Coordinates of N, CA and C in Angstrom, one line a residue:
M1 N 57.9 123.6 90.9 CA 58.4 124.7 91.0 C 58.5 125.1 89.7
L2 N 57.9 126.5 89.4 CA 57.9 126.9 88.0 C 59.4 127.4 87.8
K3 N 59.8 127.0 86.4 CA 61.2 127.3 85.8 C 60.9 128.1 84.4
L4 N 61.8 129.1 84.1 CA 61.4 130.0 83.2 C 62.6 129.4 82.1
K5 N 62.2 129.5 80.9 CA 63.1 129.1 79.7 C 64.2 130.3 79.5
G6 N 65.4 129.9 79.1 CA 66.4 130.8 78.9 C 65.6 132.0 77.9
S7 N 64.9 131.7 76.9 CA 64.5 132.4 75.7 C 63.2 133.2 76.3
H8 N 62.8 133.1 77.4 CA 61.5 133.5 77.8 C 61.6 135.0 78.3
H9 N 60.7 135.7 77.8 CA 60.8 137.2 78.4 C 59.5 137.6 78.7
P10 N 59.6 137.9 80.1 CA 58.4 138.1 80.9 C 57.6 139.3 80.5
V11 N 56.3 139.3 80.5 CA 55.7 140.7 80.2 C 54.6 140.7 81.6
I12 N 55.0 141.5 82.5 CA 54.5 141.5 83.8 C 53.3 142.7 83.9
S13 N 52.2 142.2 84.3 CA 51.3 143.2 84.6 C 50.6 142.9 85.9
Y14 N 49.7 144.0 86.4 CA 49.3 143.9 87.7 C 47.9 144.1 87.8
R15 N 47.0 143.4 88.6 CA 45.6 143.3 88.7 C 45.3 142.9 90.0
P16 N 43.9 143.3 90.5 CA 43.4 142.7 91.9 C 43.6 141.4 91.7
I17 N 43.6 140.6 93.1 CA 43.6 139.4 93.1 C 42.0 138.9 93.3
R18 N 41.5 137.7 92.5 CA 40.1 137.5 92.3 C 40.1 136.1 93.0
P19 N 38.5 135.7 93.1 CA 38.2 134.5 93.6 C 38.9 133.1 92.7
S20 N 39.1 133.3 91.5 CA 39.7 132.5 90.7 C 41.2 132.1 91.1
D21 N 41.9 133.1 92.1 CA 43.3 132.9 92.2 C 43.5 132.0 93.5
L22 N 42.4 131.7 94.0 CA 42.4 131.2 95.6 C 43.3 129.9 95.7
E23 N 43.4 129.1 94.9 CA 44.3 127.7 95.0 C 45.8 128.0 94.8
V24 N 45.9 129.0 93.6 CA 47.4 129.4 93.6 C 47.9 130.2 94.6
L25 N 47.1 131.2 95.0 CA 47.5 132.0 96.1 C 47.8 131.3 97.4
E26 N 47.0 130.3 97.6 CA 47.4 129.7 98.8 C 48.5 128.7 98.8
R27 N 48.6 128.1 97.6 CA 49.9 127.2 97.3 C 51.4 128.1 97.1
I28 N 51.1 129.2 96.7 CA 52.5 130.3 96.7 C 52.8 130.8 98.1
H29 N 51.7 130.9 98.9 CA 52.0 131.3 100.4 C 52.6 130.1 101.1
C30 N 52.2 128.8 101.0 CA 52.6 127.8 101.5 C 54.1 127.4 101.0
D31 N 54.4 127.9 99.7 CA 55.7 127.3 99.2 C 56.6 128.6 99.8
L32 N 56.5 129.9 100.1 CA 57.3 130.8 100.4 C 57.5 131.2 101.9
F33 N 56.4 131.1 102.7 CA 56.3 131.5 104.0 C 56.6 130.2 105.0
P34 N 57.3 130.5 106.2 CA 57.2 129.5 107.1 C 56.0 129.5 108.0
I35 N 55.4 130.6 108.0 CA 54.1 130.9 108.7 C 52.6 130.3 108.0
R36 N 52.0 129.6 108.6 CA 50.8 128.8 108.0 C 49.6 129.8 108.1
Y37 N 48.9 130.2 107.1 CA 47.5 131.0 107.1 C 46.5 130.2 107.2
E38 N 45.4 130.6 107.9 CA 44.3 129.8 107.9 C 43.3 130.2 106.4
T39 N 42.6 129.2 106.1 CA 41.9 129.0 105.1 C 41.1 130.4 104.8
E40 N 40.5 130.6 106.0 CA 39.7 132.1 106.0 C 40.5 133.2 105.6
F41 N 41.9 133.3 105.7 CA 42.5 134.6 105.3 C 42.5 134.6 103.9
F42 N 42.8 133.4 103.3 CA 42.6 133.3 101.7 C 41.5 133.7 101.1
H43 N 40.4 133.2 101.8 CA 39.1 133.7 101.4 C 38.7 135.2 101.4
N44 N 39.1 135.6 102.4 CA 39.2 137.1 102.6 C 39.9 137.9 101.7
V45 N 41.1 137.5 101.1 CA 41.8 138.1 100.3 C 41.2 138.1 98.8
V46 N 40.8 137.0 98.5 CA 40.2 136.8 97.0 C 38.9 137.5 96.9
H47 N 38.0 137.5 98.1 CA 36.8 138.3 98.2 C 36.9 139.7 98.4
G48 N 38.0 140.0 99.0 CA 38.1 141.9 99.2 C 37.5 142.1 100.6
R49 N 37.3 141.0 101.5 CA 36.8 141.3 102.8 C 37.7 141.9 103.7
D50 N 37.8 143.3 104.0 CA 38.6 143.9 104.7 C 40.1 143.8 104.3
I51 N 40.2 143.2 103.1 CA 41.6 143.2 102.8 C 41.7 143.5 101.2
V52 N 42.9 144.4 100.8 CA 43.1 145.0 99.4 C 44.1 144.1 99.1
S53 N 44.3 144.0 97.8 CA 45.3 143.1 97.2 C 45.8 143.4 95.8
W54 N 46.9 143.0 95.5 CA 47.5 143.1 94.0 C 48.1 141.9 93.6
G55 N 47.8 141.5 92.3 CA 48.5 140.4 91.9 C 49.4 140.6 90.7
A56 N 50.5 140.0 90.5 CA 51.4 140.0 89.3 C 51.1 138.6 88.4
V57 N 51.1 139.1 87.2 CA 50.9 138.0 86.2 C 52.0 138.3 85.1
D58 N 52.4 137.0 84.3 CA 53.1 137.0 83.3 C 52.3 137.1 82.1
R59 N 51.9 138.2 81.2 CA 51.2 138.0 80.2 C 51.7 137.1 78.9
N60 N 53.0 136.8 79.0 CA 53.8 136.0 77.9 C 53.9 134.6 78.4
R61 N 53.4 134.2 79.4 CA 53.3 132.6 80.0 C 52.6 131.9 78.9
P62 N 53.1 130.8 78.5 CA 52.5 129.9 77.5 C 51.4 128.9 78.3
N63 N 50.9 128.3 77.5 CA 50.0 127.0 77.9 C 48.9 127.5 78.7
G64 N 48.4 128.5 78.6 CA 47.1 129.2 79.3 C 47.4 129.6 80.7
H65 N 48.5 130.1 80.8 CA 48.9 130.5 82.1 C 49.2 131.7 82.4
S66 N 48.7 132.6 81.2 CA 49.3 134.3 81.2 C 48.4 134.8 82.2
D67 N 47.5 134.3 83.0 CA 46.4 135.2 84.0 C 46.8 134.4 85.4
E68 N 47.8 133.7 85.4 CA 48.1 132.9 86.8 C 49.2 133.8 87.6
L69 N 48.7 133.8 88.9 CA 49.7 134.6 89.7 C 51.1 134.2 89.9
I70 N 52.0 135.0 89.9 CA 53.4 134.9 90.2 C 53.7 135.6 91.3
G71 N 53.1 136.6 91.5 CA 53.6 137.4 92.8 C 52.1 138.0 93.3
F72 N 52.4 138.6 94.6 CA 51.3 139.2 95.2 C 51.7 140.0 96.5
L73 N 50.7 140.9 96.8 CA 50.6 141.9 98.1 C 49.4 141.9 98.7
T74 N 49.1 141.6 100.0 CA 48.0 141.7 100.7 C 48.1 142.8 101.6
A75 N 47.0 143.4 102.1 CA 47.3 144.7 103.0 C 45.7 144.9 103.6
R76 N 45.8 145.5 104.7 CA 44.5 145.8 105.3 C 44.8 147.4 105.9
I77 N 43.7 148.0 105.8 CA 43.6 149.4 106.3 C 43.3 149.4 107.7
V78 N 43.9 149.9 108.6 CA 43.7 150.0 109.8 C 43.7 151.4 110.6
M79 N 43.1 151.5 111.8 CA 43.0 152.9 112.4 C 44.4 153.1 113.0
A80 N 44.5 154.6 112.7 CA 46.0 154.7 113.0 C 46.0 154.9 114.8
K81 N 44.9 155.5 115.3 CA 44.8 155.4 116.9 C 45.1 154.2 117.6
D82 N 44.6 153.1 116.9 CA 44.5 151.9 117.5 C 45.9 151.1 117.0
S83 N 46.7 151.6 116.4 CA 47.9 150.9 115.6 C 49.0 151.1 116.7
E84 N 50.0 150.2 116.3 CA 51.2 150.3 117.3 C 52.3 151.2 116.9
V85 N 52.0 152.0 115.8 CA 52.7 153.0 115.4 C 52.3 154.4 115.3
E86 N 51.3 154.6 116.2 CA 50.6 155.7 116.6 C 51.5 156.9 117.1
D87 N 52.4 156.4 118.1 CA 53.5 157.2 118.3 C 54.5 157.8 117.5
L88 N 54.5 157.1 116.2 CA 55.5 157.5 115.4 C 54.9 158.5 114.3
L89 N 53.7 158.8 114.3 CA 52.9 159.9 113.4 C 52.7 161.1 113.8
R90 N 52.9 162.0 113.0 CA 52.0 163.4 113.3 C 50.6 163.3 113.5
F91 N 50.1 162.8 114.6 CA 49.0 162.3 114.9 C 48.0 163.6 115.2
D92 N 46.9 164.0 114.5 CA 46.0 165.0 115.0 C 44.8 164.3 115.9
S93 N 44.9 164.4 117.2 CA 43.7 163.8 118.0 C 42.5 164.3 117.7
S94 N 42.2 165.3 117.0 CA 40.8 165.9 116.8 C 40.3 165.3 115.6
K95 N 41.2 164.3 114.5 CA 40.6 163.7 113.7 C 41.1 162.2 114.0
S96 N 39.9 161.6 114.4 CA 39.8 160.3 114.8 C 40.0 159.2 113.6
D97 N 39.7 159.8 112.5 CA 39.4 158.8 111.1 C 40.7 158.6 110.6
Q98 N 42.1 159.0 110.9 CA 43.2 158.8 110.2 C 43.6 157.4 110.2
T99 N 44.0 157.0 109.0 CA 44.1 155.5 108.9 C 45.5 155.3 108.3
L100 N 45.9 154.0 108.2 CA 47.2 153.4 108.0 C 47.0 152.1 106.8
V101 N 48.0 151.9 106.2 CA 47.8 150.6 105.1 C 49.2 149.7 105.9
Y102 N 48.5 148.5 106.5 CA 49.3 147.6 107.0 C 49.5 146.4 105.8
I103 N 50.8 146.2 105.3 CA 51.2 145.1 104.5 C 51.2 143.6 105.4
L104 N 50.4 143.0 104.9 CA 50.2 141.7 105.4 C 50.9 140.7 105.0
T105 N 51.2 140.5 103.6 CA 52.1 139.3 103.0 C 52.2 140.1 101.5
L106 N 53.6 139.5 101.2 CA 54.3 140.0 99.9 C 55.1 138.9 99.4
G107 N 54.9 138.5 98.2 CA 55.8 137.3 97.9 C 55.9 137.3 96.3
V108 N 57.0 136.7 95.6 CA 57.1 136.5 94.2 C 57.7 135.2 94.2
V109 N 57.2 134.3 93.2 CA 57.7 132.9 93.0 C 59.1 133.1 92.8
D110 N 59.8 132.0 93.2 CA 61.4 132.2 92.9 C 62.0 132.4 91.5
S111 N 61.3 131.9 90.4 CA 61.7 131.9 89.2 C 61.6 133.3 88.7
Y112 N 60.5 134.0 89.0 CA 60.4 135.4 88.5 C 60.9 136.8 89.6
R113 N 62.0 136.2 90.6 CA 62.5 137.1 91.2 C 63.6 137.8 90.7
N114 N 64.0 139.1 90.9 CA 64.8 140.0 90.4 C 64.2 140.7 89.0
F115 N 63.1 140.6 88.9 CA 62.4 141.3 87.7 C 61.8 142.6 88.2
G116 N 61.9 143.0 89.6 CA 61.4 144.4 89.8 C 60.0 144.0 90.3
I117 N 59.3 143.0 90.5 CA 58.0 142.7 90.9 C 57.7 143.0 92.2
A118 N 58.3 142.6 93.1 CA 58.2 143.1 94.4 C 58.3 144.6 94.7
S119 N 59.1 145.4 94.1 CA 59.3 146.7 94.1 C 57.9 147.3 93.7
S120 N 57.3 146.8 92.2 CA 56.2 147.4 91.6 C 55.0 147.3 92.5
L121 N 55.0 145.9 93.2 CA 53.7 145.7 94.3 C 53.8 146.6 95.3
I122 N 55.0 146.7 95.8 CA 54.9 147.9 97.0 C 54.5 149.4 96.5
R123 N 54.9 149.6 95.5 CA 54.5 151.0 94.9 C 53.1 151.0 94.7
E124 N 52.5 150.0 94.2 CA 51.1 150.1 94.1 C 50.3 150.1 95.3
A125 N 51.0 149.7 96.6 CA 50.6 149.9 97.8 C 50.7 151.1 98.4
I126 N 51.7 151.9 98.0 CA 52.1 153.2 98.6 C 51.2 154.1 97.7
K127 N 51.1 154.1 96.6 CA 50.1 154.7 95.6 C 48.7 154.7 96.2
Y128 N 48.1 153.5 96.6 CA 47.0 153.3 97.1 C 46.7 154.2 98.3
A129 N 47.8 154.2 99.3 CA 47.5 154.8 100.5 C 47.7 156.3 100.2
A130 N 48.4 156.7 99.5 CA 48.7 158.1 99.2 C 47.3 158.8 98.6
N131 N 46.6 158.0 97.9 CA 45.2 158.5 97.3 C 44.1 158.4 98.3
I132 N 44.3 157.7 99.7 CA 43.5 158.0 100.6 C 43.8 159.3 101.6
S133 N 43.0 160.2 101.5 CA 43.3 161.4 102.1 C 43.6 161.5 103.6
N134 N 43.1 160.4 104.5 CA 43.2 160.2 105.7 C 44.2 159.5 106.1
C135 N 45.0 158.8 105.2 CA 45.9 157.8 105.2 C 47.4 158.3 105.7
R136 N 48.0 158.0 106.7 CA 49.3 158.5 107.1 C 50.5 157.8 106.7
A137 N 50.3 156.3 106.7 CA 51.6 155.6 106.4 C 51.1 154.3 105.7
V138 N 52.1 153.7 105.3 CA 52.1 152.4 105.2 C 53.2 151.7 105.9
Y139 N 52.9 150.6 106.6 CA 53.9 149.9 107.7 C 53.6 148.3 107.6
L140 N 54.8 147.8 108.2 CA 54.9 146.1 107.9 C 55.8 145.6 108.9
H141 N 56.1 144.3 109.0 CA 56.9 143.8 109.7 C 57.7 142.9 108.9
V142 N 58.9 142.7 109.3 CA 59.9 141.9 108.4 C 60.8 140.9 109.5
I143 N 60.8 139.7 109.5 CA 61.5 138.9 110.1 C 62.9 139.3 110.1
S144 N 63.8 139.0 111.1 CA 65.0 139.7 111.3 C 66.2 138.8 110.4
Y145 N 65.9 137.7 110.0 CA 67.0 137.1 109.1 C 66.5 137.3 107.8
N146 N 65.5 138.0 107.5 CA 65.0 138.2 105.8 C 66.0 139.5 105.3
N147 N 67.1 139.2 105.0 CA 68.0 140.0 104.7 C 67.5 140.7 103.3
P148 N 67.1 139.9 102.2 CA 66.6 140.4 100.9 C 65.6 141.6 101.2
A149 N 64.7 141.1 102.0 CA 63.3 142.1 102.2 C 63.9 143.2 102.8
I150 N 64.7 143.3 103.8 CA 65.2 144.3 104.7 C 65.8 145.2 103.6
H151 N 66.7 144.9 103.0 CA 67.3 145.4 101.9 C 66.5 146.4 100.8
L152 N 65.3 145.7 100.5 CA 64.4 146.1 99.5 C 63.6 147.3 100.0
Y153 N 63.2 147.2 101.3 CA 62.3 148.1 102.0 C 63.2 149.3 102.3
K154 N 64.3 149.2 102.5 CA 65.2 150.3 102.7 C 65.5 151.0 101.3
K155 N 65.8 150.2 100.5 CA 66.2 150.8 99.0 C 64.8 151.7 98.6
M156 N 63.6 151.1 99.2 CA 62.5 152.0 98.8 C 62.0 153.1 99.8
S157 N 62.9 153.5 100.7 CA 62.8 154.5 101.5 C 61.9 154.4 102.5
F158 N 61.8 153.0 103.0 CA 61.3 152.7 104.1 C 62.0 153.0 105.4
Q159 N 61.5 153.4 106.5 CA 62.5 153.6 107.5 C 62.3 152.7 108.7
C160 N 63.2 151.9 109.1 CA 63.2 150.9 110.2 C 63.3 151.5 111.5
V161 N 62.0 151.4 112.0 CA 61.9 152.3 113.3 C 61.9 151.6 114.5
R162 N 61.8 150.2 114.5 CA 61.8 149.5 115.7 C 62.4 148.0 115.5
R163 N 62.8 147.4 116.7 CA 63.1 146.1 116.6 C 62.3 145.4 117.8
L164 N 61.6 144.4 117.2 CA 60.5 143.7 118.2 C 61.2 142.4 118.4
H165 N 61.3 142.3 119.9 CA 62.1 140.9 120.5 C 61.0 139.9 120.4
A166 N 61.5 139.0 119.9 CA 60.6 137.5 119.7 C 58.9 137.6 119.3
F167 N 59.0 138.6 118.2 CA 57.8 139.0 117.6 C 57.4 137.6 117.0
Y168 N 57.8 137.0 116.2 CA 57.4 135.7 115.7 C 57.7 134.5 116.5
F169 N 56.9 133.4 116.3 CA 57.1 131.9 117.2 C 56.7 131.1 115.9
I170 N 58.1 130.4 115.5 CA 58.0 129.5 114.3 C 58.6 128.2 114.7
N171 N 57.8 127.2 114.4 CA 58.3 125.9 114.7 C 59.3 125.7 116.0
G172 N 58.6 126.3 117.1 CA 59.0 126.4 118.4 C 60.2 127.2 118.8
Q173 N 60.5 128.1 117.9 CA 61.5 129.2 118.1 C 61.1 130.4 117.8
H174 N 61.6 131.4 118.6 CA 61.3 132.8 118.6 C 62.3 133.4 117.9
Y175 N 61.9 134.4 117.0 CA 62.5 135.4 116.1 C 62.1 136.8 116.1
D176 N 63.1 137.7 116.1 CA 62.9 139.2 116.4 C 62.3 139.6 114.9
S177 N 61.6 140.9 115.0 CA 61.2 141.6 113.7 C 61.4 142.8 113.6
Y178 N 61.5 143.4 112.6 CA 61.8 144.8 112.1 C 60.5 145.6 111.9
L179 N 60.1 146.6 112.4 CA 59.0 147.2 112.1 C 59.6 148.4 111.1
F180 N 59.0 148.6 109.8 CA 59.4 149.4 108.7 C 58.0 150.3 108.6
I181 N 58.4 151.5 108.0 CA 57.2 152.4 107.9 C 57.6 153.6 106.7
Y182 N 56.6 153.8 105.8 CA 56.7 154.7 104.8 C 55.6 155.6 105.1
Y183 N 56.0 157.0 105.1 CA 54.9 157.9 105.6 C 54.2 158.5 104.1
V184 N 53.1 158.9 104.3 CA 52.4 159.4 103.1 C 51.3 160.6 103.9
N185 N 51.1 161.4 102.9 CA 50.1 162.5 103.1 C 50.4 163.4 104.5
G186 N 51.7 163.6 104.8 CA 52.0 164.3 105.8 C 52.0 163.7 107.2
G187 N 52.1 162.4 107.0 CA 52.1 161.7 108.2 C 53.0 161.5 109.2
R188 N 54.4 161.9 108.6 CA 55.6 161.7 109.2 C 55.6 162.5 110.5
S189 N 56.4 161.7 111.7 CA 56.3 162.1 112.9 C 57.4 163.6 113.0
P190 N 57.0 164.5 113.6 CA 57.8 165.7 113.7 C 59.2 165.6 114.1
C191 N 59.4 164.4 114.9 CA 60.8 164.2 115.3 C 60.9 163.0 115.9
S192 N 61.9 162.0 114.9 CA 62.0 160.8 115.7 C 63.0 160.9 116.8
P193 N 63.1 159.9 117.8 CA 63.9 159.8 118.8 C 65.6 160.1 118.2
L194 N 66.0 159.6 117.3 CA 67.4 159.9 116.7 C 67.5 161.2 116.1
E195 N 66.5 161.5 115.4 CA 66.4 163.2 114.8 C 66.5 164.1 116.0
L196 N 65.8 163.7 117.3 CA 65.8 164.7 118.4 C 67.2 164.8 119.0
V197 N 68.0 163.6 119.3 CA 69.2 163.8 119.8 C 70.1 164.5 118.7
M198 N 69.9 164.6 117.6 CA 70.8 165.2 116.6 C 70.2 166.4 116.8
L199 N 69.2 166.7 116.7 CA 68.7 168.2 116.8 C 69.3 168.7 118.2
L200 N 69.3 168.1 119.2 CA 69.8 168.9 120.5 C 71.3 168.6 120.4
V201 N 71.9 167.9 119.9 CA 73.5 168.2 119.3 C 73.9 169.5 118.7
T202 N 73.1 169.5 117.7 CA 73.2 170.8 116.7 C 72.9 171.9 117.5
Y203 N 71.9 172.0 118.3 CA 71.6 173.2 119.0 C 72.6 173.5 120.0
A204 N 73.4 172.5 120.6 CA 74.2 172.7 121.6 C 75.5 173.2 121.0
K205 N 76.0 172.5 119.9 CA 77.1 173.1 119.0 C 76.9 174.6 118.6
S206 N 75.9 174.9 118.1 CA 75.4 176.1 117.9 C 75.6 177.3 118.9
G207 N 74.9 176.8 120.1 CA 75.2 177.6 121.4 C 76.6 177.7 122.0
F208 N 77.6 176.8 121.7 CA 78.9 177.0 122.0 C 79.7 178.1 121.1
K209 N 79.4 177.6 119.7 CA 80.0 178.6 118.7 C 79.3 180.2 119.2
L210 N 78.1 180.3 119.4 CA 77.6 181.5 119.6 C 78.1 182.1 120.9
A211 N 78.3 181.5 121.9 CA 79.0 182.0 123.2 C 80.4 182.2 122.9
A212 N 81.1 181.3 122.2 CA 82.6 181.5 121.9 C 82.7 182.9 121.3
S213 N 81.8 183.3 120.2 CA 82.1 184.3 119.3 C 81.6 185.5 120.0
R214 N 80.6 185.4 121.2 CA 80.5 186.6 121.9 C 81.7 187.0 122.8
L215 N 82.3 186.0 123.4 CA 83.4 186.2 124.4 C 84.4 186.7 123.7
W216 N 84.8 186.2 122.4 CA 85.8 186.6 121.7 C 85.8 188.2 121.3
R217 N 84.4 188.4 120.9 CA 84.1 190.1 120.5 C 84.5 190.9 121.8
N218 N 84.0 190.2 122.9 CA 84.0 191.1 124.2 C 85.6 191.3 124.5
E219 N 86.4 190.2 124.2 CA 88.0 190.1 124.4 C 88.4 191.3 123.4
D220 N 88.0 191.4 122.0 CA 88.6 192.5 121.2 C 88.3 193.7 121.9
R221 N 87.0 194.1 122.1 CA 86.7 195.3 122.5 C 87.3 195.9 123.8
K222 N 87.8 194.9 124.7 CA 88.3 195.4 126.1 C 89.8 195.6 125.7
I223 N 90.4 194.8 124.5 CA 91.7 194.9 124.3 C 91.9 196.4 123.7
S224 N 90.8 196.7 122.6 CA 90.7 198.0 122.1 C 90.8 199.3 123.1
K225 N 89.8 198.9 124.1 CA 89.7 200.1 125.3 C 91.2 200.2 126.0
W226 N 91.7 198.9 126.2 CA 92.9 198.9 127.0 C 93.9 200.0 126.1
A227 N 93.9 199.8 124.9 CA 95.1 200.5 124.0 C 94.7 201.8 124.2
K228 N 93.5 202.1 124.6 CA 93.3 204.0 124.5 C 93.5 204.5 125.8
C229 N 93.6 203.7 126.7 CA 93.9 204.1 128.1 C 95.5 204.7 128.1
K230 N 95.4 205.7 128.9 CA 96.8 206.6 129.0 C 97.3 206.5 130.2
E231 N 97.7 205.3 130.8 CA 98.0 205.0 132.2 C 99.4 205.5 132.2
S232 N 99.9 206.0 133.5 CA 101.4 206.1 133.8 C 102.1 205.1 134.3
G233 N 101.0 204.0 135.2 CA 101.7 203.0 135.8 C 101.8 201.8 134.6
S234 N 102.2 200.5 135.1 CA 102.7 199.5 134.2 C 101.3 198.5 134.6
L235 N 101.3 197.7 133.4 CA 100.2 196.5 133.4 C 100.8 195.5 133.8
L236 N 99.9 194.5 134.7 CA 100.4 193.3 134.7 C 100.0 192.2 133.8
P237 N 100.9 191.5 133.5 CA 100.6 190.2 132.4 C 99.2 189.5 132.8
T238 N 98.5 189.2 131.7 CA 97.2 188.2 132.0 C 97.8 186.8 132.5
M239 N 96.8 186.5 133.8 CA 97.1 185.3 134.2 C 96.3 184.2 133.8
Q240 N 96.7 182.9 134.0 CA 96.1 181.6 133.5 C 94.6 181.4 134.2
N241 N 94.6 181.9 135.5 CA 93.3 181.6 136.1 C 92.2 182.8 135.8
K242 N 92.6 183.7 135.0 CA 91.7 184.9 134.4 C 91.1 185.5 135.7
R243 N 91.9 185.8 136.7 CA 91.8 186.7 137.6 C 91.5 188.3 137.2
I244 N 91.1 188.9 137.9 CA 90.9 190.6 137.3 C 92.2 191.2 137.7
L245 N 92.6 192.0 136.5 CA 93.8 192.6 136.7 C 93.5 194.0 136.4
I246 N 94.1 194.9 137.5 CA 93.8 196.5 137.3 C 94.8 197.3 137.1
A247 N 94.8 198.3 136.4 CA 96.2 199.3 136.3 C 96.1 200.1 137.5
D248 N 97.3 200.9 137.3 CA 97.6 201.7 138.3 C 96.5 202.9 138.6
S249 N 95.8 202.7 139.8 CA 94.7 203.6 139.8 C 95.0 205.2 139.7
R250 N 96.4 205.6 139.9 CA 96.7 206.9 139.9 C 96.4 207.5 138.4
A251 N 96.4 206.6 137.3 CA 96.3 206.9 135.9 C 94.9 207.4 135.7
G252 N 93.6 206.7 136.6 CA 92.4 207.4 136.1 C 91.9 206.7 135.2
G253 N 92.4 205.9 134.5 CA 91.9 205.2 133.3 C 90.9 204.3 133.7
G254 N 90.9 203.4 134.7 CA 90.2 202.3 135.3 C 89.9 201.1 134.2
C255 N 91.1 201.0 133.5 CA 91.1 199.8 132.5 C 91.4 198.6 133.2
Q256 N 90.8 197.3 132.4 CA 90.8 196.2 133.2 C 90.4 195.1 132.2
F257 N 91.1 194.0 132.5 CA 90.9 192.9 131.7 C 90.3 191.8 132.7
V258 N 89.3 190.7 132.4 CA 88.8 189.8 132.9 C 89.2 188.4 132.5

């Protein structure tokens, strides 16, 4: 495992992943992830076959390692209409070419963590997606126990929109996954389920307040009319059951409360 000396000051830069990175890329994936990827996956990454990628390197590393990968992000462009998040998008059915960027893997070697490398790699993916005019979001899955990753995505304004039961099967055991999404280019859903509930609650509260306000104004007007009546008879006190109370008919005023 790579260890940094206390006096070492990394100079991090980012570049596309290249064929020369194949061995290191495969080794880091093996070190970091419980999931094993096929060799074909790594060849597709380094040759850019339907996969886009970014690598992080430390230009200040000695001994000829200044261009060796210390972090990476791989992603794939997918069609929005064929994705599992289609219902979470502001989707225009007349535009069948809308796309998404799906993050496949993201990793940083242990000794280079807490340098902001993962955040920078994610920002590269977001910027890439935003520059594709028909792209609507960046999304990904995170295994349920990976709290550092969950915290990172939330900090970067990704929205956790679903929990998928038994999404992963690792070493004979099932694990849940969280689905995170970051909208770009106006791809945000008009209203998420939670926002819909909150909107309905807000409208209900507004309706109650409006009804109460109108009722109060009606009461005020009726009280004012009653004060103007010049009945000779007496008035009955208001009852709790809000029954109609009528003044002495001989007064001719016809004043009443409801």
